[in-house]
Short mmCIF file of C-alpha atoms in Angstrom, two decimals:
data_model
loop_
_atom_site.label_atom_id
_atom_site.label_comp_id
_atom_site.label_asym_id
_atom_site.label_seq_id
_atom_site.Cartn_x
_atom_site.Cartn_y
_atom_site.Cartn_z
CA LEU W 1 -147.73 -97.70 -14.29
CA GLN W 2 -148.74 -95.52 -12.50
CA PHE W 3 -145.26 -94.47 -11.03
CA LEU W 4 -143.48 -94.59 -14.33
CA TYR W 5 -146.82 -92.22 -15.50
CA PHE W 6 -146.74 -89.66 -12.69
CA ILE W 7 -142.73 -89.22 -13.34
CA GLY W 8 -142.72 -88.55 -16.76
CA THR W 9 -146.17 -85.35 -16.43
CA MET W 10 -143.09 -84.09 -12.55
CA GLY W 11 -140.22 -81.55 -13.75
CA GLU W 12 -137.35 -84.34 -15.22
CA ASP W 13 -135.28 -82.57 -12.64
CA ARG W 14 -136.86 -82.87 -8.78
CA PHE W 15 -135.81 -86.80 -8.51
CA ASP W 16 -132.12 -85.87 -9.43
CA GLY W 17 -131.17 -85.07 -5.51
CA ILE W 18 -132.24 -88.82 -4.88
CA LEU W 19 -130.81 -90.58 -7.42
CA LEU W 20 -127.80 -89.27 -7.44
CA GLY W 21 -127.32 -89.66 -3.29
CA MET W 22 -128.25 -93.29 -5.03
CA ALA W 23 -125.84 -92.81 -7.58
CA GLN W 24 -123.53 -92.76 -4.58
CA GLN W 25 -124.18 -95.40 -2.76
CA ILE W 26 -124.46 -97.29 -5.15
CA THR W 27 -120.06 -96.75 -6.09
CA ALA W 28 -119.72 -96.04 -2.30
CA GLN W 29 -120.32 -100.13 -2.12
CA GLY W 30 -118.84 -100.94 -4.83
CA GLY W 31 -120.07 -101.33 -7.89
CA GLY W 32 -120.81 -97.60 -10.55
CA GLY W 33 -122.11 -96.84 -13.71
CA VAL W 34 -125.06 -96.60 -14.98
CA LYS W 35 -126.04 -100.62 -15.84
CA ASP W 36 -125.87 -100.36 -11.36
CA LEU W 37 -128.32 -97.51 -11.37
CA ILE W 38 -130.76 -99.50 -13.84
CA GLU W 39 -129.56 -102.55 -12.37
CA VAL W 40 -131.35 -101.28 -8.99
CA PHE W 41 -134.06 -99.38 -10.76
CA PHE W 42 -135.29 -102.97 -11.93
CA SER W 43 -135.40 -104.53 -9.19
CA PHE W 44 -137.34 -102.45 -7.10
CA LEU W 45 -139.84 -102.50 -9.48
CA ARG W 46 -139.97 -105.86 -9.79
CA ARG W 47 -140.03 -105.60 -5.70
CA LYS W 48 -141.76 -103.21 -5.06
CA THR W 49 -144.79 -102.63 -8.12
CA ASP W 50 -147.16 -104.47 -9.69
CA PHE W 51 -144.88 -103.28 -12.99
CA TYR W 52 -143.98 -107.23 -13.63
CA THR W 53 -146.97 -109.45 -12.92
CA GLY W 54 -150.50 -106.89 -13.30
CA ALA W 55 -152.75 -106.00 -15.35
CA GLY W 56 -150.99 -103.91 -17.48
CA SER W 57 -147.33 -106.22 -17.36
CA ALA W 58 -147.83 -106.49 -21.34
CA GLY W 59 -147.42 -103.13 -22.71
CA ALA W 60 -143.82 -101.99 -19.47
CA GLU W 61 -141.37 -103.78 -22.42
CA GLN W 62 -143.43 -101.19 -25.07
CA LEU W 63 -143.34 -98.56 -22.00
CA ILE W 64 -139.53 -98.29 -21.62
CA LEU W 65 -138.91 -98.92 -25.06
CA GLU W 66 -140.90 -95.46 -25.52
CA ALA W 67 -139.64 -94.13 -22.25
CA PHE W 68 -135.95 -94.91 -24.04
CA ARG W 69 -136.95 -93.72 -27.73
CA LYS W 70 -138.03 -89.86 -26.45
CA HIS W 71 -134.99 -89.44 -23.46
CA LYS W 72 -132.69 -90.48 -27.19
CA ASP W 73 -134.74 -88.08 -29.07
CA LEU W 74 -134.10 -85.19 -26.75
CA ALA W 75 -130.52 -86.41 -26.08
CA ASP W 76 -128.97 -86.25 -29.74
CA GLU W 77 -131.19 -82.63 -30.07
CA VAL W 78 -129.50 -81.57 -26.91
CA MET W 79 -126.12 -82.39 -28.43
CA ALA W 80 -126.79 -81.68 -32.07
CA LYS W 81 -127.87 -78.17 -31.08
CA ALA W 82 -124.58 -78.12 -28.63
CA ARG W 83 -122.26 -78.97 -31.81
CA LYS W 84 -123.97 -76.50 -33.82
CA GLU W 85 -122.84 -74.11 -30.99
CA GLU W 86 -119.62 -75.44 -31.26
CA GLU W 87 -119.62 -75.52 -35.12
CA LYS W 88 -120.57 -70.88 -34.99
CA LYS W 89 -118.13 -70.14 -32.65
CA MET W 90 -115.43 -72.65 -34.16
CA ALA W 91 -116.48 -70.45 -37.07
CA THR W 92 -116.98 -67.45 -35.27
CA ARG W 93 -113.28 -68.17 -33.55
CA LYS W 94 -111.63 -68.27 -36.90
CA LYS W 95 -112.53 -65.45 -38.76
CA LEU W 96 -111.55 -63.15 -35.54
CA GLU W 97 -108.45 -65.29 -36.40
CA ALA W 98 -107.95 -64.80 -39.93
CA GLN W 99 -108.84 -61.43 -39.96
CA GLN W 100 -106.25 -60.68 -36.98
CA ASN W 101 -103.57 -62.68 -38.70
CA GLN W 102 -104.94 -60.77 -42.79
CA ALA W 103 -104.04 -57.58 -40.22
CA SER W 104 -100.90 -59.12 -39.28
CA PHE W 105 -99.79 -59.99 -42.30
CA VAL W 106 -100.51 -56.53 -44.54
CA GLU W 107 -98.65 -54.95 -40.47
CA GLU W 108 -95.54 -56.93 -41.71
CA ILE W 109 -96.05 -56.17 -45.39
CA ASP W 110 -95.97 -53.30 -44.35
CA GLU W 111 -93.24 -52.99 -42.45
CA GLU W 112 -91.08 -54.72 -44.68
CA GLU W 113 -91.22 -52.83 -47.69
CA GLU W 114 -90.19 -49.07 -45.21
CA ALA W 115 -87.34 -51.69 -44.07
CA ASN W 116 -86.54 -52.44 -46.99
CA ALA W 117 -87.25 -49.17 -48.86
CA LYS W 118 -84.76 -47.65 -45.90
CA VAL W 119 -82.04 -50.67 -46.88
CA LYS W 120 -82.80 -48.98 -51.06
CA ALA W 121 -81.57 -45.82 -50.12
CA LYS W 122 -78.98 -46.50 -48.07
CA ARG W 123 -77.10 -48.56 -51.17
CA GLU W 124 -78.19 -45.58 -53.10
CA MET W 125 -75.61 -43.24 -49.93
CA GLU W 126 -73.05 -45.53 -51.38
CA LYS W 127 -73.16 -45.38 -54.92
CA GLN W 128 -73.42 -41.34 -54.89
CA GLU W 129 -70.95 -41.34 -52.31
CA VAL W 130 -68.65 -43.75 -54.58
CA GLU W 131 -69.43 -41.26 -57.29
CA LYS W 132 -67.77 -38.88 -54.57
CA LYS W 133 -65.21 -39.73 -54.41
CA LYS W 134 -64.58 -40.72 -58.25
CA ALA W 135 -64.90 -37.60 -59.02
CA LYS W 136 -62.01 -36.52 -56.67
CA ASP W 137 -60.36 -38.68 -58.02
CA ILE W 138 -59.19 -37.67 -60.99
CA LYS W 139 -59.32 -33.94 -59.56
CA THR W 140 -56.58 -35.38 -58.03
CA ARG W 141 -54.33 -36.74 -60.68
CA ALA W 142 -55.06 -33.94 -62.76
CA GLU W 143 -53.99 -31.62 -60.18
CA GLU W 144 -50.61 -34.34 -60.56
CA GLU W 145 -50.47 -34.49 -64.29
CA ALA W 146 -50.83 -30.05 -63.54
CA ASP W 147 -47.71 -30.30 -61.33
CA ARG W 148 -45.61 -32.29 -63.15
CA GLU W 149 -46.05 -30.15 -66.69
CA LYS W 150 -45.20 -27.60 -64.81
CA LYS W 151 -41.87 -29.21 -62.91
CA LEU W 152 -40.44 -30.72 -66.42
CA LYS W 153 -40.96 -27.41 -68.30
CA GLU W 154 -39.75 -25.20 -65.18
CA ASN W 155 -36.91 -27.61 -65.10
CA PRO W 156 -36.56 -30.13 -68.56
CA ASP W 157 -33.23 -31.90 -67.57
CA SER W 158 -35.53 -33.85 -64.98
CA GLN W 159 -37.17 -37.17 -64.15
CA GLU W 160 -40.87 -36.17 -63.15
CA PRO W 161 -42.41 -39.86 -61.83
CA GLU W 162 -45.46 -40.52 -63.77
CA VAL W 163 -48.49 -40.34 -62.46
CA SER W 164 -50.40 -43.47 -62.14
CA ASN W 165 -53.56 -44.53 -63.57
CA LYS W 166 -53.78 -47.04 -60.51
CA ALA W 167 -57.24 -45.92 -58.24
CA ILE W 168 -56.38 -43.92 -55.15
CA PRO W 169 -57.35 -45.53 -52.54
CA ASN W 170 -60.42 -45.27 -50.55
CA THR W 171 -59.95 -43.96 -46.15
CA GLY W 172 -58.60 -47.57 -45.70
CA ASN W 173 -56.41 -47.99 -48.24
CA GLY W 174 -58.64 -49.88 -49.74
CA GLY W 175 -60.99 -50.16 -53.17
CA ASP W 176 -64.70 -49.36 -53.73
CA LEU W 177 -65.96 -51.26 -56.14
CA GLU W 178 -69.96 -51.72 -57.66
CA GLY W 179 -71.70 -53.43 -54.81
CA TYR W 180 -68.66 -54.11 -52.26
CA SER W 181 -65.31 -52.37 -50.32
CA TRP W 182 -62.92 -52.81 -48.38
CA THR W 183 -60.40 -51.83 -46.48
CA GLN W 184 -57.11 -53.08 -45.35
CA THR W 185 -54.23 -52.97 -42.70
CA LEU W 186 -50.94 -55.30 -42.56
CA SER W 187 -52.40 -58.20 -41.21
CA GLU W 188 -56.43 -57.90 -42.05
CA VAL W 189 -58.59 -56.73 -44.63
CA GLU W 190 -62.10 -56.42 -44.17
CA ILE W 191 -64.88 -56.61 -47.12
CA ARG W 192 -68.89 -54.82 -46.35
CA VAL W 193 -71.27 -55.87 -49.27
CA GLY W 194 -74.15 -54.27 -49.25
CA LEU W 195 -77.31 -56.63 -50.26
CA GLU W 196 -80.50 -54.87 -52.41
CA LYS W 197 -82.30 -55.90 -48.93
CA LYS W 198 -83.09 -57.59 -45.69
CA TYR W 199 -81.93 -61.23 -45.55
CA ARG W 200 -81.68 -63.94 -43.29
CA ALA W 201 -77.58 -65.20 -42.61
CA LYS W 202 -79.17 -69.09 -44.07
CA MET W 203 -79.95 -66.93 -47.22
CA LEU W 204 -76.74 -66.46 -47.99
CA ASP W 205 -73.91 -68.49 -49.64
CA VAL W 206 -71.12 -67.38 -48.13
CA GLN W 207 -67.51 -69.30 -48.72
CA ILE W 208 -63.97 -68.25 -47.14
CA SER W 209 -61.18 -70.51 -48.10
CA ARG W 210 -57.11 -70.05 -48.74
CA THR W 211 -56.69 -68.19 -51.87
CA LYS W 212 -60.85 -67.40 -52.69
CA LEU W 213 -63.79 -65.87 -52.30
CA LYS W 214 -67.34 -66.08 -51.88
CA VAL W 215 -70.37 -63.76 -51.01
CA GLY W 216 -73.81 -63.22 -52.13
CA VAL W 217 -77.24 -64.51 -51.79
CA LYS W 218 -78.61 -68.14 -52.49
CA GLY W 219 -80.61 -68.80 -55.88
CA GLN W 220 -78.20 -65.45 -57.31
CA LYS W 221 -75.12 -64.07 -58.70
CA PRO W 222 -72.36 -63.25 -56.35
CA VAL W 223 -71.20 -59.99 -55.28
CA VAL W 224 -67.38 -61.21 -54.38
CA ASP W 225 -66.78 -63.92 -57.43
CA GLY W 226 -62.63 -65.30 -57.28
CA ASP W 227 -59.73 -65.31 -56.77
CA LEU W 228 -58.42 -63.29 -53.22
CA ASN W 229 -54.66 -60.85 -54.08
CA ALA W 230 -52.36 -62.75 -51.53
CA VAL W 231 -53.41 -66.36 -50.08
CA VAL W 232 -55.06 -66.20 -46.26
CA LYS W 233 -55.32 -68.06 -42.59
CA GLU W 234 -59.01 -70.08 -43.35
CA ASP W 235 -59.38 -70.41 -39.95
CA ASP W 236 -58.81 -66.83 -38.53
CA SER W 237 -60.85 -65.07 -41.41
CA MET W 238 -64.93 -65.38 -40.67
CA TRP W 239 -68.37 -63.59 -42.65
CA THR W 240 -71.29 -61.36 -40.03
CA LEU W 241 -75.17 -60.52 -41.15
CA GLU W 242 -74.71 -57.03 -39.98
CA ASP W 243 -78.41 -54.98 -39.66
CA GLY W 244 -79.79 -57.82 -41.73
CA ASP W 245 -78.47 -55.95 -45.50
CA THR W 246 -74.67 -56.22 -45.28
CA VAL W 247 -72.24 -58.58 -45.40
CA VAL W 248 -69.42 -57.62 -43.32
CA VAL W 249 -66.15 -60.59 -44.19
CA HIS W 250 -63.52 -60.46 -42.12
CA LEU W 251 -59.94 -62.33 -43.38
CA ALA W 252 -55.84 -62.97 -42.11
CA LYS W 253 -53.49 -62.15 -43.76
CA GLN W 254 -51.16 -64.95 -44.06
CA ASN W 255 -48.28 -62.63 -44.92
CA GLY W 256 -48.89 -59.66 -42.40
CA MET W 257 -46.31 -57.53 -43.65
CA GLU W 258 -47.96 -56.76 -47.75
CA TRP W 259 -50.53 -54.28 -48.77
CA TRP W 260 -53.08 -55.86 -51.16
CA LYS W 261 -53.22 -54.10 -54.28
CA ASN W 262 -56.77 -55.16 -54.65
CA LEU W 263 -58.99 -58.03 -52.81
CA ILE W 264 -60.13 -60.42 -56.46
CA VAL W 265 -57.46 -60.65 -58.66
CA GLY W 266 -59.04 -58.60 -62.03
CA ASP W 267 -60.28 -56.31 -59.59
CA PRO W 268 -59.67 -52.77 -61.04
CA GLU W 269 -55.28 -52.14 -58.97
CA LEU W 270 -54.61 -50.33 -56.28
CA ASP W 271 -51.66 -46.84 -56.44
CA LEU W 272 -49.85 -48.29 -52.99
CA GLN W 273 -47.11 -44.69 -52.99
CA LYS W 274 -51.20 -43.90 -51.51
CA VAL W 275 -51.47 -46.28 -48.52
CA GLN W 276 -51.50 -44.12 -45.52
CA PRO W 277 -51.16 -46.29 -42.73
CA GLU W 278 -52.39 -44.74 -39.47
CA ASN W 279 -49.16 -43.97 -37.23
CA SER W 280 -51.21 -45.39 -34.16
CA LYS W 281 -50.90 -49.08 -35.77
CA LEU W 282 -47.81 -48.28 -36.12
CA ASP W 283 -46.93 -47.23 -32.73
CA ASP W 284 -48.56 -50.48 -31.66
CA LEU W 285 -44.97 -52.09 -33.34
CA ASP W 286 -42.30 -52.66 -31.13
CA GLY W 287 -38.85 -51.00 -32.80
CA GLU W 288 -37.25 -53.59 -35.27
CA THR W 289 -40.82 -55.01 -37.18
CA ARG W 290 -41.78 -50.80 -37.32
CA GLN W 291 -38.62 -49.87 -38.94
CA THR W 292 -38.65 -53.42 -41.23
CA VAL W 293 -42.65 -52.29 -42.08
CA GLU W 294 -41.75 -48.57 -42.26
CA LYS W 295 -38.87 -50.41 -45.01
CA MET W 296 -41.17 -51.99 -46.28
CA MET W 297 -43.77 -49.18 -46.96
CA PHE W 298 -40.81 -47.58 -48.66
CA ASP W 299 -39.70 -50.45 -51.02
CA GLN W 300 -43.14 -50.55 -52.37
CA ARG W 301 -43.25 -47.21 -52.98
CA GLN W 302 -39.72 -46.82 -54.18
CA LYS W 303 -41.17 -50.05 -57.53
CA ALA W 304 -44.12 -47.48 -58.28
CA MET W 305 -42.44 -44.89 -58.85
CA GLY W 306 -39.57 -47.32 -60.72
CA LYS W 307 -37.21 -46.35 -58.34
CA PRO W 308 -34.32 -47.99 -56.65
CA THR W 309 -35.82 -50.10 -52.79
CA SER W 310 -33.28 -49.08 -49.85
CA ASP W 311 -31.35 -52.07 -50.02
CA GLU W 312 -30.34 -50.99 -53.87
CA GLN W 313 -30.21 -47.88 -53.36
CA GLN W 314 -27.43 -48.86 -50.96
CA LYS W 315 -25.44 -50.82 -52.68
CA GLU W 316 -25.64 -48.70 -55.31
CA ASP W 317 -24.16 -46.01 -53.09
CA VAL W 318 -21.59 -47.76 -51.86
CA LEU W 319 -20.66 -48.60 -55.88
CA LYS W 320 -20.09 -45.84 -56.33
CA LYS W 321 -18.01 -44.40 -52.59
CA PHE W 322 -16.11 -47.37 -54.34
CA MET W 323 -15.65 -46.11 -58.24
CA ALA W 324 -14.53 -42.59 -56.70
CA ALA W 325 -12.15 -44.38 -54.58
CA HIS W 326 -11.12 -46.16 -57.45
CA PRO W 327 -11.05 -43.89 -60.46
CA ASP W 328 -8.32 -45.68 -63.39
CA MET W 329 -10.75 -48.82 -63.03
CA ASP W 330 -13.44 -49.03 -65.66
CA PHE W 331 -17.03 -49.80 -64.21
CA SER W 332 -18.55 -49.23 -67.63
CA GLN W 333 -20.22 -53.37 -67.60
CA ALA W 334 -20.03 -53.67 -63.79
CA LYS W 335 -23.72 -54.06 -62.35
CA ILE W 336 -25.96 -53.31 -59.59
CA CYS W 337 -27.40 -57.66 -58.43
#
């Protein structure tokens, strides 16, 4: 018992080296854990001391329990203190993360607002360009009407065609409408739909079929929705999201030898006489194809002006020659088919 009292009054770590050496030897000999170490200690007390048989042996068990409770309480205090420190660190860490997240969130909001402000300015600029074109087109039509009236005044018998009230194509031979614009070549159509802010592709609703087109944001009214002017090759048509604010749709025409008068059936029709194909595009065609395309373009202009097509003109010329060669015949009932 005096031995235990002596240990209790000494520094707690004074015999750590000895005890650690004991634990290592026990492990090396096949033992392990606290249980075997305690077994060795009580075996020592039994064999080398009067701990169990001496005068104070009656209080030995109580002494052991008191030592156990004492060190159990000390261990609990250490654990509670460590737990409190960890909770304090965790609270500090969460507070710091919350501050960082708040700062990041505010920064993201600022960046998003700035990006959307740029998109809004971009859309406003596009609207201004559309208004400028409208004003220019009105001026062009007024000049054409004045020129027509001048010619009729100079020659009342002349047959001057009426000035078209159809839309003048944009520089891409297409049209500019509210929310979108489109351009075309003989074989392809490109549509650009301007969104009011930045979106991700998965937030959009774009559907392309052979005869229909729908473009918009999910949950909102579509910007483009209706029947196409003509059939397209669905497998060769596609769409992309440009800069997060512009949907670009590419359509492959089924008939690559015609100009569309509008994109969606019911939209304002284009004045196809004003279509200006790029010479470079015609130069890419072989001689026979180019001749066919130019003939087609001429016929479209003639029809728009109410005049005969090249085939009809050719038939008229043949009939006139035949009439001139046979003045004795009556052609009053003749019709060109």
